[in-house]
């Protein structure tokens, strides 16, 4: 245990750190634990259960055993559990935010924003639970009647990343609960504490034993693969890197699972010559600096019309260079550390590569010394498209600026990536906004806005950013099968 004091120590001590299987907390079968650290100091926060293959199987056994009765639970009851959990999360937002900041590093204000965003998935899907319906129609030949009914897919495996430790969970748990599916969830080893806290909240809200099972492990591939290949599993939903996602799709082919993949991004942020530049800078601050740039939706490439590039770059550098960095638990801190040393090394490497390729550093660019995995907000201009930052996801507070001279060129640069999660575009011309939205090869587009995430909207990507949608009316469909019943009169 670290030398945390006061409220910090009490929120970490207050959370259960075992595996949650069949409605009970229990140690890993082999008694092993894994360490969780505070990225702002590099010190250990606590140890949590380190599950084995046997623990993973026990979790799936519990989910399978609970599936039938859970599917038969009235939709209103399922919805009320989500609504109750939403209320509890809202009441405990301050403690949950502190816990998240300690394990993940993001500033408290951002953790609070994530808690609010995460809880909204429960409120949204509480409302969706009672709106599941089928349809009835007369067959074209008039002789038979066609009916459809929606039924839960069945036991699901959910694998989530560390960057949004709670929201990436509620985005999956919410629709699964609403649809009547049971689940095993594996949070990221770097940030398991928020998921443990959420598990207690769902239990308190009345979620029956076995519906949600939580397994943490340091032997991720070894523990997950047998579950994915287990014929009793019916769905895999994954949020994480494209590299791991590809491997999991291959594994899921054996059982022909329903699969949702929320993978990496390389979001372009287009600023056209007619844009309101101040508004674009406000949007850029959100699109780049939300979550310290560690978001799949983070603007990765600023593609700015040559007529406004200098003004945009100067204003963005001024804003980013003025941000206060530090340990996220301090209320006035705006930029926390990156999640781990490996992540910071990658960010520094991409900046060095861009500078070697000819980029100019307007602000930042130097890795600080001292404890924690900090990296300063960095703005780069005159970046050639041959630099690695053009094609690789930075996942850090780095804004490389590229320029274009015609709409066709800007759009082609935006689409010149294997990824296709989200794109942002700033313009005051309505028809340009529509044309650009139609031309962008992404699952989501933000016009004159730097954040698109919204529980009421379908979140997801195309190309190497994956498939499937989370949130909106589409979100629950991922957890439902359509059964057709033909009735001859
Ligand atoms: P990651 O390395 O792919 O890890 C994500 C999750 O997958 C973690 O729980 C991880 O467990 C697990 N995992 C790793 N190897 C596995 C394997 N062989 N089999 C099964 N599970 C495995 O990604 P990350 O670095 O944590 O997250 C960052 C990535 O997520 C970025 O690319 C980002 O764009 C993407 N992301 C996408 C979205 C979206 O909605 N599209 C949202 C957020 C993040 P361990 O913790 O044990 O490694």
Short mmCIF file of C-alpha atoms and ligand atoms in Angstrom, two decimals:
data_model
loop_
_atom_site.label_atom_id
_atom_site.label_comp_id
_atom_site.label_asym_id
_atom_site.label_seq_id
_atom_site.Cartn_x
_atom_site.Cartn_y
_atom_site.Cartn_z
CA UNK A 1 0.00 0.00 0.00
CA UNK A 2 1.24 3.51 -0.75
CA UNK A 3 1.64 6.32 1.74
CA UNK A 4 -1.66 7.96 0.77
CA UNK A 5 -3.31 10.09 3.41
CA UNK A 6 -6.83 11.13 4.37
CA UNK A 7 -9.57 10.94 1.75
CA UNK A 8 -7.24 9.52 -0.90
CA UNK A 9 -6.38 6.59 1.37
CA UNK A 10 -9.98 6.05 2.37
CA UNK A 11 -11.40 5.88 -1.16
CA UNK A 12 -8.75 3.32 -2.14
CA UNK A 13 -9.28 1.29 1.04
CA UNK A 14 -13.07 1.48 0.62
CA UNK A 15 -13.18 -0.42 -2.64
CA UNK A 16 -13.27 -4.20 -2.89
CA UNK A 17 -10.24 -5.63 -4.68
CA UNK A 18 -11.17 -9.24 -5.27
CA UNK A 19 -12.84 -11.00 -8.17
CA UNK A 20 -16.63 -10.76 -8.31
CA UNK A 21 -18.12 -14.10 -9.34
CA UNK A 22 -21.68 -15.34 -8.92
CA UNK A 23 -22.56 -12.46 -6.59
CA UNK A 24 -19.61 -12.87 -4.18
CA UNK A 25 -16.22 -11.27 -3.83
CA UNK A 26 -13.45 -13.84 -3.69
CA UNK A 27 -9.68 -14.05 -3.96
CA UNK A 28 -8.08 -15.38 -7.11
CA UNK A 29 -8.01 -19.20 -6.97
CA UNK A 30 -4.21 -19.22 -6.92
CA UNK A 31 -4.13 -16.40 -4.32
CA UNK A 32 -2.18 -14.13 -6.67
CA UNK A 33 -2.46 -10.35 -6.81
CA UNK A 34 -1.41 -7.62 -9.24
CA UNK A 35 -0.31 -4.11 -8.41
CA UNK A 36 -2.16 -0.91 -9.28
CA UNK A 37 -0.15 2.30 -9.27
CA UNK A 38 -0.71 6.04 -9.21
CA UNK A 39 0.71 7.32 -12.53
CA UNK A 40 1.33 10.76 -11.06
CA UNK A 41 3.89 9.36 -8.61
CA UNK A 42 4.71 5.90 -9.95
CA UNK A 43 3.96 4.54 -6.47
CA UNK A 44 1.83 1.51 -5.76
CA UNK A 45 -1.76 2.32 -4.79
CA UNK A 46 -2.89 -1.16 -3.85
CA UNK A 47 -2.97 -4.79 -4.98
CA UNK A 48 -5.98 -6.49 -6.57
CA UNK A 49 -6.83 -10.10 -7.36
CA UNK A 50 -4.93 -11.55 -10.30
CA UNK A 51 -7.31 -14.06 -11.87
CA UNK A 52 -6.31 -17.30 -13.59
CA UNK A 53 -7.84 -19.41 -16.35
CA UNK A 54 -9.86 -21.23 -13.67
CA UNK A 55 -11.22 -17.92 -12.32
CA UNK A 56 -12.21 -16.83 -15.82
CA UNK A 57 -14.05 -20.09 -16.34
CA UNK A 58 -15.82 -19.75 -12.97
CA UNK A 59 -16.97 -16.28 -14.00
CA UNK A 60 -18.40 -17.58 -17.28
CA UNK A 61 -20.04 -20.51 -15.45
CA UNK A 62 -21.80 -17.97 -13.21
CA UNK A 63 -22.91 -15.83 -16.17
CA UNK A 64 -24.25 -18.90 -18.01
CA UNK A 65 -26.11 -20.12 -14.92
CA UNK A 66 -27.82 -16.74 -14.46
CA UNK A 67 -28.77 -16.19 -18.12
CA UNK A 68 -32.15 -17.88 -18.26
CA UNK A 69 -33.68 -16.29 -15.18
CA UNK A 70 -32.17 -12.90 -16.00
CA UNK A 71 -33.66 -12.98 -19.51
CA UNK A 72 -37.05 -13.71 -17.92
CA UNK A 73 -36.82 -10.75 -15.51
CA UNK A 74 -39.37 -8.08 -16.47
CA UNK A 75 -37.87 -5.23 -18.51
CA UNK A 76 -39.10 -2.66 -16.02
CA UNK A 77 -37.19 -4.42 -13.23
CA UNK A 78 -34.02 -4.46 -15.32
CA UNK A 79 -34.50 -0.80 -16.13
CA UNK A 80 -35.09 0.13 -12.48
CA UNK A 81 -31.79 -1.47 -11.48
CA UNK A 82 -29.97 0.70 -14.00
CA UNK A 83 -31.89 3.78 -12.90
CA UNK A 84 -31.04 3.01 -9.24
CA UNK A 85 -27.36 2.60 -10.11
CA UNK A 86 -27.46 5.91 -11.98
CA UNK A 87 -28.76 7.62 -8.81
CA UNK A 88 -26.10 6.05 -6.58
CA UNK A 89 -23.27 6.96 -8.96
CA UNK A 90 -24.53 10.54 -9.01
CA UNK A 91 -24.63 10.70 -5.19
CA UNK A 92 -21.09 9.29 -4.90
CA UNK A 93 -19.59 11.17 -7.84
CA UNK A 94 -16.93 12.96 -5.79
CA UNK A 95 -15.45 9.81 -4.25
CA UNK A 96 -15.67 7.89 -7.53
CA UNK A 97 -13.89 10.73 -9.31
CA UNK A 98 -11.10 10.78 -6.76
CA UNK A 99 -10.66 7.02 -7.09
CA UNK A 100 -10.48 7.33 -10.88
CA UNK A 101 -7.95 10.16 -10.73
CA UNK A 102 -5.76 8.13 -8.41
CA UNK A 103 -5.64 5.06 -10.62
CA UNK A 104 -5.68 6.73 -14.04
CA UNK A 105 -4.14 10.18 -13.51
CA UNK A 106 -6.66 12.45 -15.22
CA UNK A 107 -7.53 15.70 -13.41
CA UNK A 108 -10.43 15.57 -10.96
CA UNK A 109 -12.60 17.80 -13.13
CA UNK A 110 -12.24 15.33 -15.99
CA UNK A 111 -12.91 12.35 -13.75
CA UNK A 112 -16.11 14.04 -12.59
CA UNK A 113 -17.08 14.61 -16.21
CA UNK A 114 -16.45 10.95 -16.97
CA UNK A 115 -18.52 9.82 -13.98
CA UNK A 116 -21.43 11.95 -15.21
CA UNK A 117 -21.01 10.65 -18.78
CA UNK A 118 -20.69 7.05 -17.57
CA UNK A 119 -23.81 7.24 -15.40
CA UNK A 120 -25.86 8.65 -18.28
CA UNK A 121 -25.52 5.32 -20.09
CA UNK A 122 -27.39 3.72 -17.20
CA UNK A 123 -30.12 6.37 -17.29
CA UNK A 124 -30.40 6.07 -21.08
CA UNK A 125 -30.56 2.26 -21.12
CA UNK A 126 -32.96 2.20 -18.14
CA UNK A 127 -35.31 3.97 -20.53
CA UNK A 128 -34.46 1.68 -23.46
CA UNK A 129 -35.11 -1.53 -21.46
CA UNK A 130 -38.88 -1.00 -21.67
CA UNK A 131 -38.88 -0.02 -25.36
CA UNK A 132 -37.66 -3.35 -26.80
CA UNK A 133 -40.20 -4.41 -29.39
CA UNK A 134 -40.74 -6.43 -32.55
CA UNK A 135 -43.01 -5.91 -35.55
CA UNK A 136 -45.98 -7.44 -37.25
CA UNK A 137 -46.75 -7.37 -40.94
CA UNK A 138 -48.78 -9.07 -43.62
CA UNK A 139 -46.62 -11.04 -46.08
CA UNK A 140 -46.72 -9.69 -49.65
CA UNK A 141 -48.80 -12.68 -50.81
CA UNK A 142 -51.35 -12.03 -48.05
CA UNK A 143 -51.31 -15.65 -46.91
CA UNK A 144 -49.07 -15.47 -43.88
CA UNK A 145 -48.24 -13.05 -41.10
CA UNK A 146 -44.66 -12.06 -40.30
CA UNK A 147 -43.72 -11.32 -36.72
CA UNK A 148 -40.38 -10.49 -35.17
CA UNK A 149 -39.37 -10.63 -31.55
CA UNK A 150 -36.19 -9.40 -29.86
CA UNK A 151 -34.39 -11.68 -27.43
CA UNK A 152 -31.16 -11.27 -25.46
CA UNK A 153 -28.06 -12.52 -27.26
CA UNK A 154 -26.92 -14.45 -24.17
CA UNK A 155 -23.75 -14.40 -22.05
CA UNK A 156 -21.31 -11.67 -23.10
CA UNK A 157 -17.61 -11.09 -22.56
CA UNK A 158 -16.64 -7.43 -22.19
CA UNK A 159 -13.03 -6.25 -22.33
CA UNK A 160 -12.38 -2.59 -21.55
CA UNK A 161 -9.38 -0.21 -21.70
CA UNK A 162 -7.82 2.03 -19.05
CA UNK A 163 -8.48 5.46 -20.57
CA UNK A 164 -12.13 5.76 -19.48
CA UNK A 165 -12.21 3.23 -16.64
CA UNK A 166 -15.92 3.64 -15.89
CA UNK A 167 -17.59 4.91 -19.06
CA UNK A 168 -16.17 2.14 -21.25
CA UNK A 169 -17.82 -0.26 -18.79
CA UNK A 170 -21.24 1.41 -18.45
CA UNK A 171 -21.48 1.74 -22.25
CA UNK A 172 -21.47 -2.06 -22.41
CA UNK A 173 -23.08 -3.03 -19.09
CA UNK A 174 -26.03 -0.63 -19.54
CA UNK A 175 -27.37 -2.11 -22.79
CA UNK A 176 -26.56 -5.69 -21.72
CA UNK A 177 -28.56 -5.29 -18.50
CA UNK A 178 -31.40 -3.60 -20.39
CA UNK A 179 -31.50 -6.37 -23.01
CA UNK A 180 -31.37 -9.21 -20.46
CA UNK A 181 -27.85 -10.49 -21.09
CA UNK A 182 -25.46 -11.73 -18.40
CA UNK A 183 -21.78 -10.88 -18.60
CA UNK A 184 -18.17 -11.31 -17.61
CA UNK A 185 -16.23 -8.07 -17.65
CA UNK A 186 -12.47 -7.70 -17.66
CA UNK A 187 -11.34 -4.15 -16.92
CA UNK A 188 -7.82 -3.01 -17.83
CA UNK A 189 -5.17 -4.19 -15.38
CA UNK A 190 -3.95 -0.59 -15.01
CA UNK A 191 -7.32 0.75 -13.81
CA UNK A 192 -9.53 -1.92 -12.19
CA UNK A 193 -10.67 0.06 -9.15
CA UNK A 194 -13.42 2.09 -10.83
CA UNK A 195 -14.97 -1.15 -12.13
CA UNK A 196 -14.89 -2.69 -8.66
CA UNK A 197 -16.65 0.39 -7.25
CA UNK A 198 -19.24 0.20 -10.03
CA UNK A 199 -19.84 -3.48 -9.28
CA UNK A 200 -20.72 -2.69 -5.67
CA UNK A 201 -23.09 0.02 -6.86
CA UNK A 202 -24.91 -2.31 -9.25
CA UNK A 203 -25.23 -4.92 -6.52
CA UNK A 204 -26.64 -2.30 -4.16
CA UNK A 205 -29.09 -1.29 -6.89
CA UNK A 206 -30.37 -4.88 -6.97
CA UNK A 207 -28.51 -6.61 -9.80
CA UNK A 208 -28.96 -10.36 -9.15
CA UNK A 209 -26.00 -12.65 -8.52
CA UNK A 210 -24.29 -13.95 -11.65
CA UNK A 211 -25.55 -11.25 -14.02
CA UNK A 212 -22.29 -9.30 -13.78
CA UNK A 213 -18.99 -11.05 -13.04
CA UNK A 214 -15.70 -9.20 -12.85
CA UNK A 215 -12.27 -10.72 -13.47
CA UNK A 216 -8.99 -8.84 -13.26
CA UNK A 217 -5.84 -10.53 -14.45
CA UNK A 218 -2.27 -9.93 -15.54
CA UNK A 219 -2.39 -13.01 -17.81
CA UNK A 220 -4.96 -11.38 -20.05
CA UNK A 221 -4.59 -13.31 -23.29
CA UNK A 222 -4.27 -16.63 -21.51
CA UNK A 223 -7.40 -16.04 -19.40
CA UNK A 224 -9.56 -14.45 -22.12
CA UNK A 225 -8.93 -16.81 -25.04
CA UNK A 226 -10.60 -19.91 -23.51
CA UNK A 227 -13.65 -17.79 -22.69
CA UNK A 228 -13.84 -16.47 -26.25
CA UNK A 229 -13.56 -20.02 -27.57
CA UNK A 230 -16.11 -21.41 -25.06
CA UNK A 231 -19.26 -22.42 -26.99
CA UNK A 232 -21.48 -21.06 -24.20
CA UNK A 233 -20.33 -17.49 -24.82
CA UNK A 234 -22.54 -15.68 -27.35
CA UNK A 235 -21.04 -12.22 -27.66
CA UNK A 236 -17.69 -10.47 -27.39
CA UNK A 237 -17.51 -6.71 -26.99
CA UNK A 238 -14.10 -5.11 -26.92
CA UNK A 239 -12.79 -1.57 -26.56
CA UNK A 240 -9.07 -1.17 -27.02
CA UNK A 241 -6.32 -1.16 -29.59
CA UNK A 242 -6.79 -2.26 -33.20
CA UNK A 243 -3.90 -4.70 -32.84
CA UNK A 244 -5.56 -6.63 -29.99
CA UNK A 245 -9.01 -6.25 -31.60
CA UNK A 246 -7.84 -8.01 -34.77
CA UNK A 247 -6.57 -10.96 -32.72
CA UNK A 248 -9.85 -11.21 -30.80
CA UNK A 249 -11.93 -11.18 -33.99
CA UNK A 250 -9.91 -14.17 -35.19
CA UNK A 251 -10.50 -16.00 -31.91
CA UNK A 252 -14.22 -15.21 -32.00
CA UNK A 253 -14.58 -16.75 -35.47
CA UNK A 254 -14.52 -20.23 -33.98
CA UNK A 255 -17.76 -19.70 -32.04
CA UNK A 256 -19.17 -17.30 -34.68
CA UNK A 257 -19.81 -14.84 -31.87
CA UNK A 258 -21.69 -11.60 -32.18
CA UNK A 259 -18.81 -9.12 -32.00
CA UNK A 260 -18.51 -5.38 -31.33
CA UNK A 261 -15.12 -3.74 -31.76
CA UNK A 262 -14.44 -0.19 -30.56
CA UNK A 263 -10.83 0.25 -31.67
CA UNK A 264 -8.18 2.88 -32.21
CA UNK A 265 -8.57 6.21 -33.96
CA UNK A 266 -6.57 8.80 -35.85
CA UNK A 267 -9.07 11.66 -35.88
CA UNK A 268 -8.57 14.50 -38.33
CA UNK A 269 -9.55 17.99 -37.15
CA UNK A 270 -10.26 20.09 -40.24
CA UNK A 271 -10.31 23.87 -40.07
CA UNK A 272 -11.55 25.46 -43.29
CA UNK A 273 -10.65 28.97 -44.42
CA UNK A 274 -14.15 30.27 -43.54
CA UNK A 275 -14.09 28.87 -39.98
CA UNK A 276 -14.50 30.99 -36.87
CA UNK A 277 -10.90 30.46 -35.71
CA UNK A 278 -11.53 31.23 -32.03
CA UNK A 279 -14.35 28.71 -31.99
CA UNK A 280 -12.10 26.19 -33.72
CA UNK A 281 -9.41 26.71 -31.06
CA UNK A 282 -12.02 26.16 -28.30
CA UNK A 283 -13.07 22.94 -30.03
CA UNK A 284 -9.46 21.90 -30.57
CA UNK A 285 -8.77 22.25 -26.84
CA UNK A 286 -11.56 19.78 -26.12
CA UNK A 287 -10.81 17.43 -28.99
CA UNK A 288 -7.10 17.33 -28.13
CA UNK A 289 -6.80 17.87 -24.40
CA UNK A 290 -9.82 15.94 -23.08
CA UNK A 291 -8.37 13.05 -21.09
CA UNK A 292 -4.82 14.38 -21.67
CA UNK A 293 -5.18 13.29 -25.28
CA UNK A 294 -5.61 9.66 -24.19
CA UNK A 295 -8.92 9.21 -26.00
CA UNK A 296 -9.76 7.21 -29.10
CA UNK A 297 -11.70 10.30 -30.20
CA UNK A 298 -8.74 12.65 -29.61
CA UNK A 299 -7.89 14.90 -32.54
CA UNK A 300 -4.68 13.34 -33.83
CA UNK A 301 -4.06 15.46 -36.93
CA UNK A 302 -4.96 19.14 -37.25
CA UNK A 303 -5.52 19.76 -40.95
CA UNK A 304 -5.83 23.51 -41.34
CA UNK A 305 -6.43 25.69 -44.41
CA UNK A 306 -3.25 27.61 -45.25
CA UNK A 307 -5.08 30.98 -44.96
CA UNK A 308 -5.77 30.49 -41.21
CA UNK A 309 -3.04 28.04 -40.21
CA UNK A 310 -0.68 30.55 -38.63
CA UNK A 311 -3.41 32.22 -36.55
CA UNK A 312 -4.85 28.86 -35.47
CA UNK A 313 -1.42 27.48 -34.51
CA UNK A 314 -0.45 30.56 -32.50
CA UNK A 315 -3.74 30.62 -30.58
CA UNK A 316 -3.69 26.88 -29.92
CA UNK A 317 -0.06 27.01 -28.72
CA UNK A 318 -0.95 29.88 -26.41
CA UNK A 319 -3.84 27.96 -24.86
CA UNK A 320 -2.08 24.60 -24.60
CA UNK A 321 1.17 26.13 -23.35
CA UNK A 322 -0.73 27.89 -20.54
CA UNK A 323 -2.28 24.75 -19.06
CA UNK A 324 -1.38 23.76 -15.53
CA UNK A 325 0.15 20.29 -15.20
CA UNK A 326 0.39 18.29 -12.01
CA UNK A 327 -1.11 15.57 -9.90
CA UNK A 328 -4.77 15.38 -10.93
CA UNK A 329 -6.09 15.42 -7.36
CA UNK A 330 -5.41 19.18 -7.08
CA UNK A 331 -8.53 21.10 -8.14
CA UNK A 332 -6.68 23.61 -10.35
CA UNK A 333 -4.68 21.04 -12.35
CA UNK A 334 -5.69 20.77 -16.01
CA UNK A 335 -3.18 18.20 -17.31
CA UNK A 336 -2.36 15.01 -15.43
CA UNK A 337 0.29 12.38 -16.17
CA UNK A 338 0.06 9.81 -18.93
CA UNK A 339 -1.03 6.42 -17.70
CA UNK A 340 2.33 4.64 -17.68
CA UNK A 341 5.98 4.98 -18.66
CA UNK A 342 5.46 3.04 -21.91
CA UNK A 343 2.76 5.46 -23.01
CA UNK A 344 4.94 8.48 -22.30
CA UNK A 345 7.87 6.92 -24.18
CA UNK A 346 5.66 6.45 -27.22
CA UNK A 347 4.45 10.07 -27.15
CA UNK A 348 8.03 11.38 -26.79
CA UNK A 349 9.18 9.12 -29.61
CA UNK A 350 6.49 10.44 -31.99
CA UNK A 351 7.36 14.06 -31.18
CA UNK A 352 11.08 13.39 -31.73
CA UNK A 353 10.31 11.68 -35.01
CA UNK A 354 8.24 14.68 -36.21
CA UNK A 355 11.00 17.12 -35.22
CA UNK A 356 13.59 14.99 -37.03
CA UNK A 357 11.31 15.10 -40.09
CA UNK A 358 11.35 18.92 -40.00
CA UNK A 359 8.49 19.97 -37.65
CA UNK A 360 8.76 23.13 -35.53
CA UNK A 361 7.85 22.99 -31.83
CA UNK A 362 5.64 25.95 -30.84
CA UNK A 363 5.21 24.81 -27.26
CA UNK A 364 6.17 21.76 -25.16
CA UNK A 365 8.16 18.95 -26.72
CA UNK A 366 10.47 18.29 -23.75
CA UNK A 367 10.01 15.30 -21.48
CA UNK A 368 10.15 16.54 -17.88
CA UNK A 369 12.28 14.87 -15.23
CA UNK A 370 10.90 13.84 -11.83
CA UNK A 371 8.29 11.39 -10.60
CA UNK A 372 5.19 10.46 -12.59
CA UNK A 373 4.65 10.02 -16.31
CA UNK A 374 4.11 13.65 -17.29
CA UNK A 375 4.45 15.06 -20.79
CA UNK A 376 3.74 18.72 -21.58
CA UNK A 377 1.04 19.92 -23.99
CA UNK A 378 2.87 20.20 -27.31
CA UNK A 379 2.04 21.98 -30.56
CA UNK A 380 3.99 21.17 -33.73
CA UNK A 381 3.76 23.06 -37.03
CA UNK A 382 5.19 22.47 -40.49
CA UNK A 383 4.79 18.75 -39.92
CA UNK A 384 5.34 16.70 -43.09
CA UNK A 385 2.78 13.95 -43.73
CA UNK A 386 5.68 11.48 -43.78
CA UNK A 387 6.07 11.95 -39.99
CA UNK A 388 4.74 9.03 -37.91
CA UNK A 389 2.21 11.28 -36.12
CA UNK A 390 0.28 11.52 -39.37
CA UNK A 391 -0.48 7.80 -39.42
CA UNK A 392 -0.14 6.66 -35.78
CA UNK A 393 -2.41 7.33 -32.82
CA UNK A 394 -0.46 9.61 -30.42
CA UNK A 395 -2.65 9.07 -27.33
CA UNK A 396 -1.10 12.07 -25.60
CA UNK A 397 -1.20 15.89 -25.46
CA UNK A 398 0.42 16.51 -28.84
CA UNK A 399 -1.17 18.60 -31.62
CA UNK A 400 0.60 18.30 -34.99
CA UNK A 401 -0.60 20.86 -37.55
CA UNK A 402 -0.67 20.10 -41.28
CA UNK A 403 -1.89 22.52 -43.95
CA UNK A 404 -4.05 22.22 -47.07
CA UNK A 405 -5.10 24.55 -49.88
CA UNK A 406 -8.31 23.11 -51.37
CA UNK A 407 -11.33 21.26 -49.95
CA UNK A 408 -10.47 18.20 -52.03
CA UNK A 409 -6.93 18.14 -50.66
CA UNK A 410 -8.11 18.62 -47.05
CA UNK A 411 -10.65 15.83 -47.31
CA UNK A 412 -8.14 13.49 -48.99
CA UNK A 413 -5.64 14.14 -46.18
CA UNK A 414 -8.35 13.51 -43.55
CA UNK A 415 -9.23 10.17 -45.15
CA UNK A 416 -5.60 9.12 -45.69
CA UNK A 417 -5.55 6.72 -42.74
CA UNK A 418 -6.50 3.12 -42.02
CA UNK A 419 -8.65 4.38 -39.11
CA UNK A 420 -12.18 5.77 -39.27
CA UNK A 421 -13.59 6.55 -35.85
CA UNK A 422 -14.35 10.26 -35.77
CA UNK A 423 -13.52 13.47 -37.62
CA UNK A 424 -14.07 17.10 -36.69
CA UNK A 425 -14.63 19.95 -39.13
CA UNK A 426 -14.94 23.68 -38.56
CA UNK A 427 -16.68 25.76 -41.22
CA UNK A 428 -19.41 28.40 -41.33
CA UNK A 429 -20.64 27.24 -44.74
CA UNK A 430 -23.61 24.90 -44.37
CA UNK A 431 -23.24 23.14 -47.72
CA UNK A 432 -19.51 22.60 -47.14
CA UNK A 433 -20.38 21.04 -43.76
CA UNK A 434 -22.77 18.58 -45.43
CA UNK A 435 -20.38 17.74 -48.29
CA UNK A 436 -17.50 17.17 -45.88
CA UNK A 437 -19.68 15.04 -43.54
CA UNK A 438 -20.65 12.89 -46.51
CA UNK A 439 -17.04 12.58 -47.71
CA UNK A 440 -15.38 11.70 -44.42
CA UNK A 441 -14.70 7.96 -44.01
CA UNK A 442 -15.54 7.80 -40.29
CA UNK A 443 -18.33 6.50 -38.08
CA UNK A 444 -18.82 9.91 -36.47
CA UNK A 445 -18.39 13.56 -37.45
CA UNK A 446 -18.38 16.64 -35.22
CA UNK A 447 -19.24 19.86 -37.05
CA UNK A 448 -18.15 22.96 -35.14
CA UNK A 449 -17.84 20.86 -31.99
CA UNK A 450 -14.85 19.20 -30.38
CA UNK A 451 -16.69 16.39 -28.54
CA UNK A 452 -19.13 13.95 -30.11
CA UNK A 453 -19.60 11.43 -27.27
CA UNK A 454 -23.20 11.35 -26.11
CA UNK A 455 -25.08 8.42 -24.54
CA UNK A 456 -28.06 9.16 -26.79
CA UNK A 457 -25.96 8.89 -29.97
CA UNK A 458 -24.49 5.82 -31.75
CA UNK A 459 -20.75 5.80 -30.97
CA UNK A 460 -18.48 3.71 -33.19
CA UNK A 461 -16.14 3.54 -36.13
CA UNK A 462 -15.48 2.12 -39.57
CA UNK A 463 -12.31 0.75 -41.24
CA UNK A 464 -9.62 -0.19 -38.68
CA UNK A 465 -11.58 1.59 -35.93
CA UNK A 466 -13.91 -1.39 -35.77
CA UNK A 467 -17.63 -2.07 -36.04
CA UNK A 468 -20.72 -1.99 -33.86
CA UNK A 469 -22.26 0.98 -32.08
CA UNK A 470 -22.55 1.89 -28.40
CA UNK A 471 -25.21 4.29 -27.13
CA UNK A 472 -28.32 5.63 -28.79
CA UNK A 473 -31.16 3.44 -29.96
CA UNK A 474 -28.55 1.38 -31.84
CA UNK A 475 -26.66 0.48 -28.64
CA UNK A 476 -29.17 -2.05 -27.34
CA UNK A 477 -29.48 -3.80 -30.71
CA UNK A 478 -25.93 -5.10 -30.24
CA UNK A 479 -27.27 -7.21 -27.34
CA UNK A 480 -30.45 -8.43 -29.02
CA UNK A 481 -31.19 -11.15 -31.57
CA UNK A 482 -34.10 -10.77 -33.95
CA UNK A 483 -36.27 -13.89 -34.17
CA UNK A 484 -38.75 -14.15 -37.01
CA UNK A 485 -41.95 -16.11 -36.57
CA UNK A 486 -44.03 -16.89 -39.66
CA UNK A 487 -47.67 -17.61 -39.03
CA UNK A 488 -49.90 -19.22 -41.65
CA UNK A 489 -53.56 -18.31 -41.19
P1 LIG B 1 -5.27 -2.60 -25.35
O1 LIG B 1 -3.87 -2.84 -25.03
O2 LIG B 1 -5.84 -3.17 -26.59
O3 LIG B 1 -6.09 -3.08 -24.08
C1 LIG B 1 -7.50 -2.98 -24.00
C2 LIG B 1 -8.02 -4.13 -23.18
O4 LIG B 1 -7.71 -5.35 -23.85
C3 LIG B 1 -7.40 -4.24 -21.79
O5 LIG B 1 -8.37 -4.70 -20.89
C4 LIG B 1 -6.33 -5.29 -22.01
O6 LIG B 1 -5.96 -5.97 -20.84
C5 LIG B 1 -7.03 -6.21 -22.98
N1 LIG B 1 -6.12 -7.08 -23.71
C6 LIG B 1 -4.82 -6.86 -24.03
N2 LIG B 1 -4.32 -7.93 -24.69
C7 LIG B 1 -5.33 -8.84 -24.78
C8 LIG B 1 -5.43 -10.15 -25.34
N3 LIG B 1 -4.42 -10.75 -25.94
N4 LIG B 1 -6.62 -10.79 -25.23
C9 LIG B 1 -7.67 -10.22 -24.63
N5 LIG B 1 -7.63 -8.98 -24.08
C10 LIG B 1 -6.47 -8.29 -24.17
O7 LIG B 1 -5.61 -1.05 -25.44
P2 LIG B 1 -5.26 0.08 -24.38
O8 LIG B 1 -3.89 0.53 -24.59
O9 LIG B 1 -5.66 -0.34 -23.02
O10 LIG B 1 -6.32 1.18 -24.80
C11 LIG B 1 -6.02 2.16 -25.72
C12 LIG B 1 -6.65 1.83 -27.07
O11 LIG B 1 -8.06 1.73 -26.92
C13 LIG B 1 -6.42 2.94 -28.06
O12 LIG B 1 -6.06 2.42 -29.32
C14 LIG B 1 -7.78 3.62 -28.14
O13 LIG B 1 -8.01 4.29 -29.33
C15 LIG B 1 -8.71 2.48 -27.92
N6 LIG B 1 -10.02 2.96 -27.46
C16 LIG B 1 -11.05 2.89 -28.34
C17 LIG B 1 -12.30 3.37 -27.96
C18 LIG B 1 -13.45 3.31 -28.92
O14 LIG B 1 -14.58 3.41 -28.47
N7 LIG B 1 -13.23 3.15 -30.21
C19 LIG B 1 -12.49 3.90 -26.69
C20 LIG B 1 -11.41 3.95 -25.82
C21 LIG B 1 -10.16 3.47 -26.23
P3 LIG B 1 -4.68 -5.53 -19.99
O15 LIG B 1 -5.10 -4.34 -19.25
O16 LIG B 1 -4.40 -6.67 -19.11
O17 LIG B 1 -3.58 -5.25 -20.97
#
